[in-house]
Amino acid sequence: MTLPKTLSYDLAPDPAIVFFCLVPAPLLSAAAGFWLAFGPQAGFPDRFSGLTLALVHWMMLAVALPVMLGALMQLLPVVAAVRVTESRSARLLLAPLCWTTAAALINAFSGFAGTAQLAFAAAAICGSLLLLLVVFVYFPALRDVELVDNTTLTLRFIPLSLCAVLVAGVLMAGIFGDLPGPLLPVGWLLNVHVGAASVAWLAALLVGIASTTVPMFWQTPRPGRWFQTFFPASFWFTSLLLLIPAWQTIALLSMAVSVMVCAVCSLSALLKAKRRNDPGYLLWLIAGAGWAAGAMIVLALHFDWLTGNSWPWIAGVLVLIGGVWLPVNAMLVKIIPFLVFLHLRRRLPPRSKIPPMQMLLPVKQALWQARAQGLALLLLLAIPLHPELLRVIAGFGFATTQIWLGILLLRVLWKFRKLQAS
């Protein structure tokens, strides 16, 4: 594959739609911190406890998924020169459907007043609508994506991975909600859902987008030809093996190895970055280390090299918070000011004075906020040492960092509004 084509900023969509998906994310993740501190703790921090499952689905479905869907709306036109042409109302419905489905799942996993079955049924219905809307909004544009690099490869096929995740999740929610439908083995569906969500969707999307944005913003070496060839294609190939019940163990181990190799290669590239003082650089380093360590723990647990109930929690926090949410935070701090700067330049008269991105979101505040998120991650990892106490401290700490980030982003939008009105 060749190097990326020139970025088509002139095709960028209406910023309001993208901001609607991206900007609420930190404040919604703060809600997860408070829920961690005060939610029902029966069985916590076991991976199948109600609180753990509720937090995972809220962070991935209500927080991260709208951000990634909003990012796709921006990246398809700018990187792949393909517009998402479906109606504005359809695109605006994506985030609320994510939030509604996640809220139903929190109710289901928490078992409020014996309403779990009804909540699972509601989640299955909302998830089905979300699945149909994803197909309706994104699929018409995918056939026009020209494959020229790792990012365009990801943009063309990543919605298929998301659909696999949603289908497996909807089927499980339908079974638990006693809805009519195919009675497939829950264990098989669970492996497909978790494996596809963590690797074929999350890891593949991060690798695909980062291969363009990280070299651009943090001046790291661009991925080599072999990297472009094997990633994220290896994530998708190993995920296909999940569909064969007898091969699911081999698939999960292969996925862990693939992720570990990719994470180590990414860390090597990050260590050669030229812009190391940028706030997002620390978060990307943590992300690479989180994916590598999480994959190693998964392998070690499978071969019984590690024992104890705390390791699945540690692996989950390393991957889902350290490996997914922190780099998303890093991109929010970069992309929101960048989009504001871009759209101000397009909308204001040619000689208008537009502040630089460093003035829209102060670097020092973003740097301290990034360091605070690293500390919050350490508190989350320490929860198994004293769950009753540390979950409250870690929950408050994580929520504080997310409220801080939300305020920074809202200030950027406020400046955007003021400059447009002036």
Short mmCIF file of C-alpha atoms in Angstrom, two decimals:
data_model
loop_
_atom_site.label_atom_id
_atom_site.label_comp_id
_atom_site.label_asym_id
_atom_site.label_seq_id
_atom_site.Cartn_x
_atom_site.Cartn_y
_atom_site.Cartn_z
CA MET A 1 0.00 0.00 0.00
CA THR A 2 1.14 3.55 -0.66
CA LEU A 3 1.25 6.54 1.63
CA PRO A 4 -2.06 8.31 2.41
CA LYS A 5 -3.57 10.67 -0.12
CA THR A 6 -3.89 14.37 0.62
CA LEU A 7 -6.41 14.96 3.39
CA SER A 8 -9.68 16.40 2.04
CA TYR A 9 -10.57 18.98 4.66
CA ASP A 10 -12.96 20.67 2.25
CA LEU A 11 -15.25 17.62 2.56
CA ALA A 12 -15.42 17.78 6.37
CA PRO A 13 -19.02 17.38 7.64
CA ASP A 14 -21.08 19.79 9.71
CA PRO A 15 -19.10 20.10 12.98
CA ALA A 16 -22.27 20.10 15.12
CA ILE A 17 -22.95 16.44 14.28
CA VAL A 18 -19.39 15.37 15.12
CA PHE A 19 -19.29 17.44 18.31
CA PHE A 20 -22.62 15.93 19.42
CA CYS A 21 -20.99 12.49 19.39
CA LEU A 22 -17.62 13.50 20.83
CA VAL A 23 -18.04 16.23 23.43
CA PRO A 24 -20.50 14.52 25.87
CA ALA A 25 -18.15 11.52 26.24
CA PRO A 26 -16.00 12.80 29.16
CA LEU A 27 -19.03 13.76 31.26
CA LEU A 28 -20.67 10.39 30.55
CA SER A 29 -17.46 8.63 31.58
CA ALA A 30 -17.51 10.67 34.80
CA ALA A 31 -20.90 9.07 35.49
CA ALA A 32 -19.15 5.68 35.24
CA GLY A 33 -16.71 6.83 37.92
CA PHE A 34 -19.53 7.76 40.28
CA TRP A 35 -21.32 4.48 39.54
CA LEU A 36 -18.11 2.62 40.38
CA ALA A 37 -18.02 4.41 43.71
CA PHE A 38 -21.68 3.89 44.69
CA GLY A 39 -23.11 1.09 42.54
CA PRO A 40 -24.14 -2.31 43.99
CA GLN A 41 -20.92 -4.20 44.69
CA ALA A 42 -22.09 -7.83 45.00
CA GLY A 43 -19.29 -10.02 43.66
CA PHE A 44 -17.17 -7.03 42.64
CA PRO A 45 -14.45 -6.93 41.20
CA ASP A 46 -15.09 -10.32 39.59
CA ARG A 47 -15.37 -9.92 35.80
CA PHE A 48 -18.94 -11.30 35.81
CA SER A 49 -20.22 -9.23 38.74
CA GLY A 50 -23.13 -6.94 37.94
CA LEU A 51 -21.13 -3.79 38.67
CA THR A 52 -18.21 -4.82 36.46
CA LEU A 53 -20.46 -5.73 33.53
CA ALA A 54 -22.44 -2.52 33.93
CA LEU A 55 -19.28 -0.38 33.93
CA VAL A 56 -17.75 -2.14 30.93
CA HIS A 57 -20.88 -1.74 28.81
CA TRP A 58 -21.41 1.86 29.85
CA MET A 59 -17.81 2.85 29.03
CA MET A 60 -17.71 0.99 25.73
CA LEU A 61 -21.29 1.53 24.53
CA ALA A 62 -22.37 4.90 25.95
CA VAL A 63 -18.96 6.59 26.03
CA ALA A 64 -16.49 5.17 23.50
CA LEU A 65 -18.87 4.01 20.75
CA PRO A 66 -20.44 7.44 20.03
CA VAL A 67 -16.94 8.94 19.90
CA MET A 68 -15.81 6.35 17.38
CA LEU A 69 -18.95 6.69 15.27
CA GLY A 70 -18.46 10.47 15.27
CA ALA A 71 -14.82 9.99 14.31
CA LEU A 72 -15.89 7.83 11.36
CA MET A 73 -18.19 10.63 10.17
CA GLN A 74 -15.15 12.94 10.12
CA LEU A 75 -12.54 10.48 8.82
CA LEU A 76 -14.49 9.00 5.92
CA PRO A 77 -14.72 12.38 4.13
CA VAL A 78 -11.35 13.81 5.21
CA VAL A 79 -9.13 10.73 4.90
CA ALA A 80 -11.00 8.60 2.37
CA ALA A 81 -12.70 11.45 0.43
CA VAL A 82 -16.09 9.73 0.84
CA ARG A 83 -19.06 11.62 2.26
CA VAL A 84 -21.55 10.12 4.71
CA THR A 85 -24.62 11.31 2.85
CA GLU A 86 -27.42 9.98 5.01
CA SER A 87 -29.74 12.49 6.66
CA ARG A 88 -28.65 14.67 9.54
CA SER A 89 -31.45 13.29 11.74
CA ALA A 90 -30.27 9.70 11.16
CA ARG A 91 -26.72 10.58 12.15
CA LEU A 92 -27.89 12.48 15.22
CA LEU A 93 -29.81 9.38 16.39
CA LEU A 94 -26.65 7.25 16.67
CA ALA A 95 -25.39 8.63 19.98
CA PRO A 96 -28.80 8.61 21.77
CA LEU A 97 -29.33 4.98 20.75
CA CYS A 98 -25.92 4.12 22.20
CA TRP A 99 -26.81 5.86 25.45
CA THR A 100 -30.26 4.25 25.67
CA THR A 101 -28.93 0.74 25.04
CA ALA A 102 -26.20 1.21 27.63
CA ALA A 103 -28.70 2.52 30.21
CA ALA A 104 -30.90 -0.55 29.68
CA LEU A 105 -27.90 -2.84 30.18
CA ILE A 106 -26.89 -1.07 33.39
CA ASN A 107 -30.42 -1.68 34.70
CA ALA A 108 -30.24 -5.31 33.57
CA PHE A 109 -26.86 -6.08 35.14
CA SER A 110 -27.73 -4.23 38.34
CA GLY A 111 -31.05 -6.10 38.67
CA PHE A 112 -33.06 -3.17 40.00
CA ALA A 113 -36.39 -4.28 41.51
CA GLY A 114 -36.37 -7.55 39.59
CA THR A 115 -36.56 -5.81 36.20
CA ALA A 116 -33.51 -7.51 34.68
CA GLN A 117 -35.47 -9.51 32.09
CA LEU A 118 -37.41 -6.46 30.92
CA ALA A 119 -34.20 -4.41 30.78
CA PHE A 120 -32.42 -7.05 28.68
CA ALA A 121 -35.39 -7.07 26.29
CA ALA A 122 -35.22 -3.27 26.02
CA ALA A 123 -31.47 -3.46 25.40
CA ALA A 124 -32.01 -6.03 22.63
CA ILE A 125 -34.59 -3.80 20.92
CA CYS A 126 -32.47 -0.63 21.22
CA GLY A 127 -29.37 -2.54 20.11
CA SER A 128 -31.23 -3.84 17.06
CA LEU A 129 -32.23 -0.30 16.11
CA LEU A 130 -28.63 0.83 16.59
CA LEU A 131 -27.41 -2.01 14.38
CA LEU A 132 -29.85 -1.08 11.60
CA LEU A 133 -28.92 2.59 11.85
CA VAL A 134 -25.17 1.81 11.63
CA VAL A 135 -25.83 -0.17 8.44
CA PHE A 136 -28.06 2.59 7.05
CA VAL A 137 -25.64 5.45 7.79
CA TYR A 138 -22.23 3.95 7.01
CA PHE A 139 -22.59 1.10 4.56
CA PRO A 140 -23.60 3.19 1.48
CA ALA A 141 -20.27 5.05 1.69
CA LEU A 142 -18.00 2.06 2.22
CA ARG A 143 -17.91 0.75 -1.34
CA ASP A 144 -16.43 4.08 -2.51
CA VAL A 145 -13.45 3.99 -0.14
CA GLU A 146 -10.25 3.60 -2.15
CA LEU A 147 -7.70 1.40 -0.35
CA VAL A 148 -4.41 3.29 -0.28
CA ASP A 149 -3.13 2.77 3.26
CA ASN A 150 -3.85 1.15 6.61
CA THR A 151 -6.34 3.82 7.65
CA THR A 152 -8.49 3.57 4.52
CA LEU A 153 -8.45 -0.23 4.83
CA THR A 154 -9.79 0.16 8.37
CA LEU A 155 -12.41 2.72 7.38
CA ARG A 156 -13.76 0.45 4.65
CA PHE A 157 -14.23 -2.70 6.75
CA ILE A 158 -14.47 -1.61 10.39
CA PRO A 159 -18.30 -1.22 10.35
CA LEU A 160 -18.53 -4.95 9.61
CA SER A 161 -16.68 -5.65 12.86
CA LEU A 162 -19.04 -3.39 14.77
CA CYS A 163 -22.03 -5.19 13.25
CA ALA A 164 -20.62 -8.56 14.41
CA VAL A 165 -20.26 -7.17 17.94
CA LEU A 166 -23.80 -5.76 17.94
CA VAL A 167 -25.38 -8.90 16.48
CA ALA A 168 -23.81 -11.13 19.14
CA GLY A 169 -24.77 -8.68 21.89
CA VAL A 170 -28.35 -8.33 20.67
CA LEU A 171 -28.76 -12.11 20.47
CA MET A 172 -27.51 -12.56 24.04
CA ALA A 173 -29.71 -9.75 25.35
CA GLY A 174 -32.67 -11.29 23.52
CA ILE A 175 -32.02 -14.67 25.16
CA PHE A 176 -31.76 -13.10 28.63
CA GLY A 177 -34.82 -10.97 27.91
CA ASP A 178 -36.84 -14.03 26.81
CA LEU A 179 -37.52 -12.59 23.37
CA PRO A 180 -38.32 -14.86 20.41
CA GLY A 181 -35.26 -15.67 18.35
CA PRO A 182 -32.53 -18.26 17.70
CA LEU A 183 -31.40 -20.05 20.88
CA LEU A 184 -27.66 -20.11 20.20
CA PRO A 185 -25.14 -21.20 22.87
CA VAL A 186 -24.53 -18.24 25.17
CA GLY A 187 -20.88 -19.22 25.74
CA TRP A 188 -20.18 -19.16 22.00
CA LEU A 189 -21.96 -15.81 21.59
CA LEU A 190 -20.04 -14.39 24.54
CA ASN A 191 -16.67 -15.31 23.02
CA VAL A 192 -17.69 -13.80 19.67
CA HIS A 193 -18.99 -10.65 21.38
CA VAL A 194 -15.97 -10.08 23.64
CA GLY A 195 -13.33 -11.13 21.12
CA ALA A 196 -14.76 -9.13 18.24
CA ALA A 197 -15.42 -6.08 20.45
CA SER A 198 -11.94 -5.93 21.96
CA VAL A 199 -9.84 -6.86 18.91
CA ALA A 200 -11.76 -6.75 15.60
CA TRP A 201 -13.50 -3.48 16.55
CA LEU A 202 -11.61 -1.53 19.23
CA ALA A 203 -8.00 -2.58 18.59
CA ALA A 204 -8.38 -2.57 14.80
CA LEU A 205 -10.01 0.86 14.76
CA LEU A 206 -7.38 2.36 17.07
CA VAL A 207 -4.53 0.90 15.01
CA GLY A 208 -6.06 2.01 11.74
CA ILE A 209 -6.75 5.58 12.82
CA ALA A 210 -3.53 5.94 14.82
CA SER A 211 -1.41 4.93 11.82
CA THR A 212 -2.37 8.30 10.28
CA THR A 213 -3.13 10.59 13.23
CA VAL A 214 -0.25 9.68 15.57
CA PRO A 215 2.51 10.37 13.00
CA MET A 216 0.69 13.58 12.04
CA PHE A 217 0.19 14.99 15.55
CA TRP A 218 3.12 13.47 17.49
CA GLN A 219 5.64 13.10 14.65
CA THR A 220 6.41 9.42 15.02
CA PRO A 221 7.76 7.28 12.15
CA ARG A 222 5.04 6.19 9.74
CA PRO A 223 4.15 2.47 9.82
CA GLY A 224 6.24 0.35 7.48
CA ARG A 225 4.90 -1.74 4.61
CA TRP A 226 4.86 -4.99 6.64
CA PHE A 227 2.84 -3.30 9.40
CA GLN A 228 0.35 -1.99 6.87
CA THR A 229 0.04 -5.51 5.45
CA PHE A 230 -0.57 -7.40 8.70
CA PHE A 231 -2.56 -4.93 10.80
CA PRO A 232 -5.48 -4.70 11.24
CA ALA A 233 -6.01 -7.60 8.81
CA SER A 234 -4.59 -10.08 11.35
CA PHE A 235 -7.12 -8.86 13.92
CA TRP A 236 -9.98 -9.53 11.53
CA PHE A 237 -8.69 -12.93 10.38
CA THR A 238 -8.25 -14.26 13.91
CA SER A 239 -11.67 -12.89 14.81
CA LEU A 240 -13.26 -14.91 12.00
CA LEU A 241 -11.99 -18.07 13.71
CA LEU A 242 -14.27 -17.21 16.65
CA LEU A 243 -17.24 -18.22 14.51
CA ILE A 244 -16.05 -21.86 14.58
CA PRO A 245 -16.84 -23.22 18.08
CA ALA A 246 -14.01 -25.78 18.08
CA TRP A 247 -11.47 -23.09 17.18
CA GLN A 248 -12.50 -20.39 19.64
CA THR A 249 -9.66 -21.07 22.07
CA ILE A 250 -7.09 -20.95 19.28
CA ALA A 251 -8.71 -17.77 17.96
CA LEU A 252 -8.58 -16.00 21.34
CA LEU A 253 -4.93 -16.95 21.85
CA SER A 254 -4.03 -15.85 18.31
CA MET A 255 -5.79 -12.55 18.88
CA ALA A 256 -3.84 -12.00 22.10
CA VAL A 257 -0.53 -12.67 20.33
CA SER A 258 -1.46 -10.39 17.43
CA VAL A 259 -2.43 -7.57 19.77
CA MET A 260 0.75 -8.01 21.84
CA VAL A 261 2.99 -7.82 18.75
CA CYS A 262 1.14 -4.77 17.46
CA ALA A 263 1.32 -3.02 20.85
CA VAL A 264 5.06 -3.63 21.18
CA CYS A 265 5.65 -2.29 17.65
CA SER A 266 3.52 0.75 18.47
CA LEU A 267 5.48 1.41 21.66
CA SER A 268 8.71 1.24 19.69
CA ALA A 269 7.40 3.86 17.25
CA LEU A 270 6.09 6.07 20.07
CA LEU A 271 9.48 6.10 21.75
CA LYS A 272 10.85 7.74 18.59
CA ALA A 273 8.28 10.56 18.63
CA LYS A 274 9.57 14.12 18.25
CA ARG A 275 6.72 15.86 20.12
CA ARG A 276 7.07 14.20 23.51
CA ASN A 277 5.97 17.25 25.51
CA ASP A 278 2.50 17.12 24.00
CA PRO A 279 -0.21 16.12 26.56
CA GLY A 280 -1.48 13.23 24.46
CA TYR A 281 1.93 11.60 24.16
CA LEU A 282 1.81 10.23 27.72
CA LEU A 283 -1.65 8.78 27.12
CA TRP A 284 -0.57 7.03 23.92
CA LEU A 285 2.41 5.51 25.74
CA ILE A 286 0.07 4.20 28.43
CA ALA A 287 -2.22 2.85 25.71
CA GLY A 288 0.55 0.86 24.05
CA ALA A 289 1.73 -0.51 27.38
CA GLY A 290 -1.86 -1.29 28.39
CA TRP A 291 -2.59 -3.35 25.28
CA ALA A 292 0.73 -5.22 25.54
CA ALA A 293 0.37 -5.97 29.26
CA GLY A 294 -3.30 -6.90 28.94
CA ALA A 295 -2.58 -9.37 26.14
CA MET A 296 0.27 -10.89 28.16
CA ILE A 297 -2.01 -11.36 31.17
CA VAL A 298 -4.64 -13.07 28.98
CA LEU A 299 -2.01 -15.51 27.70
CA ALA A 300 -0.62 -16.11 31.18
CA LEU A 301 -4.10 -16.81 32.59
CA HIS A 302 -4.83 -19.32 29.84
CA PHE A 303 -1.64 -21.28 30.57
CA ASP A 304 -2.14 -20.97 34.38
CA TRP A 305 1.03 -18.93 34.76
CA LEU A 306 -1.01 -16.47 36.83
CA THR A 307 -3.65 -17.31 39.40
CA GLY A 308 -6.11 -15.22 41.38
CA ASN A 309 -9.38 -13.43 40.70
CA SER A 310 -7.77 -9.99 40.46
CA TRP A 311 -5.90 -10.57 37.18
CA PRO A 312 -8.96 -10.41 34.86
CA TRP A 313 -9.87 -7.05 36.43
CA ILE A 314 -6.32 -5.75 35.93
CA ALA A 315 -6.25 -6.95 32.31
CA GLY A 316 -9.64 -5.34 31.63
CA VAL A 317 -8.63 -1.99 33.13
CA LEU A 318 -5.32 -2.00 31.21
CA VAL A 319 -7.07 -2.64 27.90
CA LEU A 320 -10.42 -0.85 28.19
CA ILE A 321 -9.30 2.21 30.18
CA GLY A 322 -5.57 2.39 29.52
CA GLY A 323 -5.69 0.99 25.99
CA VAL A 324 -8.96 2.44 24.67
CA TRP A 325 -10.27 5.34 26.68
CA LEU A 326 -6.99 7.17 27.39
CA PRO A 327 -5.98 7.35 23.70
CA VAL A 328 -9.53 8.47 22.90
CA ASN A 329 -9.00 11.24 25.46
CA ALA A 330 -5.69 12.10 23.78
CA MET A 331 -7.45 12.40 20.42
CA LEU A 332 -10.30 14.49 21.87
CA VAL A 333 -7.80 17.02 23.20
CA LYS A 334 -6.26 17.21 19.73
CA ILE A 335 -9.24 16.81 17.43
CA ILE A 336 -11.75 19.17 19.07
CA PRO A 337 -9.44 22.25 18.93
CA PHE A 338 -8.29 21.17 15.45
CA LEU A 339 -11.87 20.93 14.15
CA VAL A 340 -12.74 24.28 15.72
CA PHE A 341 -9.69 25.89 14.09
CA LEU A 342 -10.51 24.24 10.75
CA HIS A 343 -14.15 25.33 10.69
CA LEU A 344 -13.34 28.85 11.90
CA ARG A 345 -10.93 29.22 8.99
CA ARG A 346 -13.63 28.03 6.60
CA ARG A 347 -16.47 30.14 8.02
CA LEU A 348 -14.86 33.47 8.94
CA PRO A 349 -13.75 36.08 6.40
CA PRO A 350 -10.23 35.51 4.97
CA ARG A 351 -8.53 38.24 7.04
CA SER A 352 -10.17 37.32 10.34
CA LYS A 353 -7.82 36.71 13.26
CA ILE A 354 -8.18 33.07 14.31
CA PRO A 355 -6.45 31.98 17.54
CA PRO A 356 -4.00 29.06 17.27
CA MET A 357 -5.04 25.68 18.64
CA GLN A 358 -2.77 26.17 21.69
CA MET A 359 -4.90 29.16 22.67
CA LEU A 360 -8.17 27.30 22.18
CA LEU A 361 -7.14 24.59 24.66
CA PRO A 362 -4.13 25.53 26.87
CA VAL A 363 -1.36 22.93 26.67
CA LYS A 364 -0.42 23.14 30.35
CA GLN A 365 -3.94 22.39 31.56
CA ALA A 366 -4.23 19.48 29.13
CA LEU A 367 -0.85 18.15 30.31
CA TRP A 368 -1.86 18.18 33.98
CA GLN A 369 -5.19 16.59 33.11
CA ALA A 370 -3.35 13.79 31.26
CA ARG A 371 -1.12 13.17 34.27
CA ALA A 372 -4.18 13.04 36.51
CA GLN A 373 -5.69 10.39 34.23
CA GLY A 374 -2.53 8.31 34.57
CA LEU A 375 -2.87 8.49 38.36
CA ALA A 376 -6.56 7.55 38.14
CA LEU A 377 -5.59 4.49 36.07
CA LEU A 378 -3.21 3.37 38.83
CA LEU A 379 -6.01 3.70 41.39
CA LEU A 380 -8.32 1.61 39.20
CA LEU A 381 -5.66 -1.09 38.89
CA ALA A 382 -5.23 -1.16 42.68
CA ILE A 383 -8.93 -1.81 43.43
CA PRO A 384 -8.51 -5.60 44.03
CA LEU A 385 -6.23 -4.82 47.00
CA HIS A 386 -9.16 -3.32 48.95
CA PRO A 387 -12.32 -3.23 46.81
CA GLU A 388 -14.68 -1.54 49.28
CA LEU A 389 -12.39 1.44 49.93
CA LEU A 390 -10.44 1.81 46.71
CA ARG A 391 -13.45 1.60 44.42
CA VAL A 392 -14.78 4.79 46.03
CA ILE A 393 -11.42 6.59 45.82
CA ALA A 394 -10.72 5.37 42.28
CA GLY A 395 -14.27 6.15 41.16
CA PHE A 396 -14.08 9.72 42.44
CA GLY A 397 -10.59 10.15 41.03
CA PHE A 398 -11.57 8.92 37.58
CA ALA A 399 -14.76 11.02 37.57
CA THR A 400 -12.77 14.13 38.53
CA THR A 401 -10.36 13.71 35.62
CA GLN A 402 -13.26 13.26 33.21
CA ILE A 403 -15.16 16.32 34.47
CA TRP A 404 -11.90 18.26 34.08
CA LEU A 405 -11.58 17.06 30.48
CA GLY A 406 -15.24 17.84 29.79
CA ILE A 407 -14.81 21.42 31.05
CA LEU A 408 -11.74 21.90 28.83
CA LEU A 409 -13.65 20.72 25.75
CA LEU A 410 -16.75 22.80 26.57
CA ARG A 411 -14.54 25.88 26.89
CA VAL A 412 -13.22 25.21 23.38
CA LEU A 413 -16.77 25.05 22.02
CA TRP A 414 -17.70 28.22 23.87
CA LYS A 415 -14.79 30.03 22.21
CA PHE A 416 -15.93 28.60 18.87
CA ARG A 417 -19.39 30.02 19.37
CA LYS A 418 -18.10 33.43 20.48
CA LEU A 419 -15.69 33.74 17.55
CA GLN A 420 -18.41 32.82 15.06
CA ALA A 421 -20.75 35.44 16.54
CA SER A 422 -18.14 38.21 16.59
#
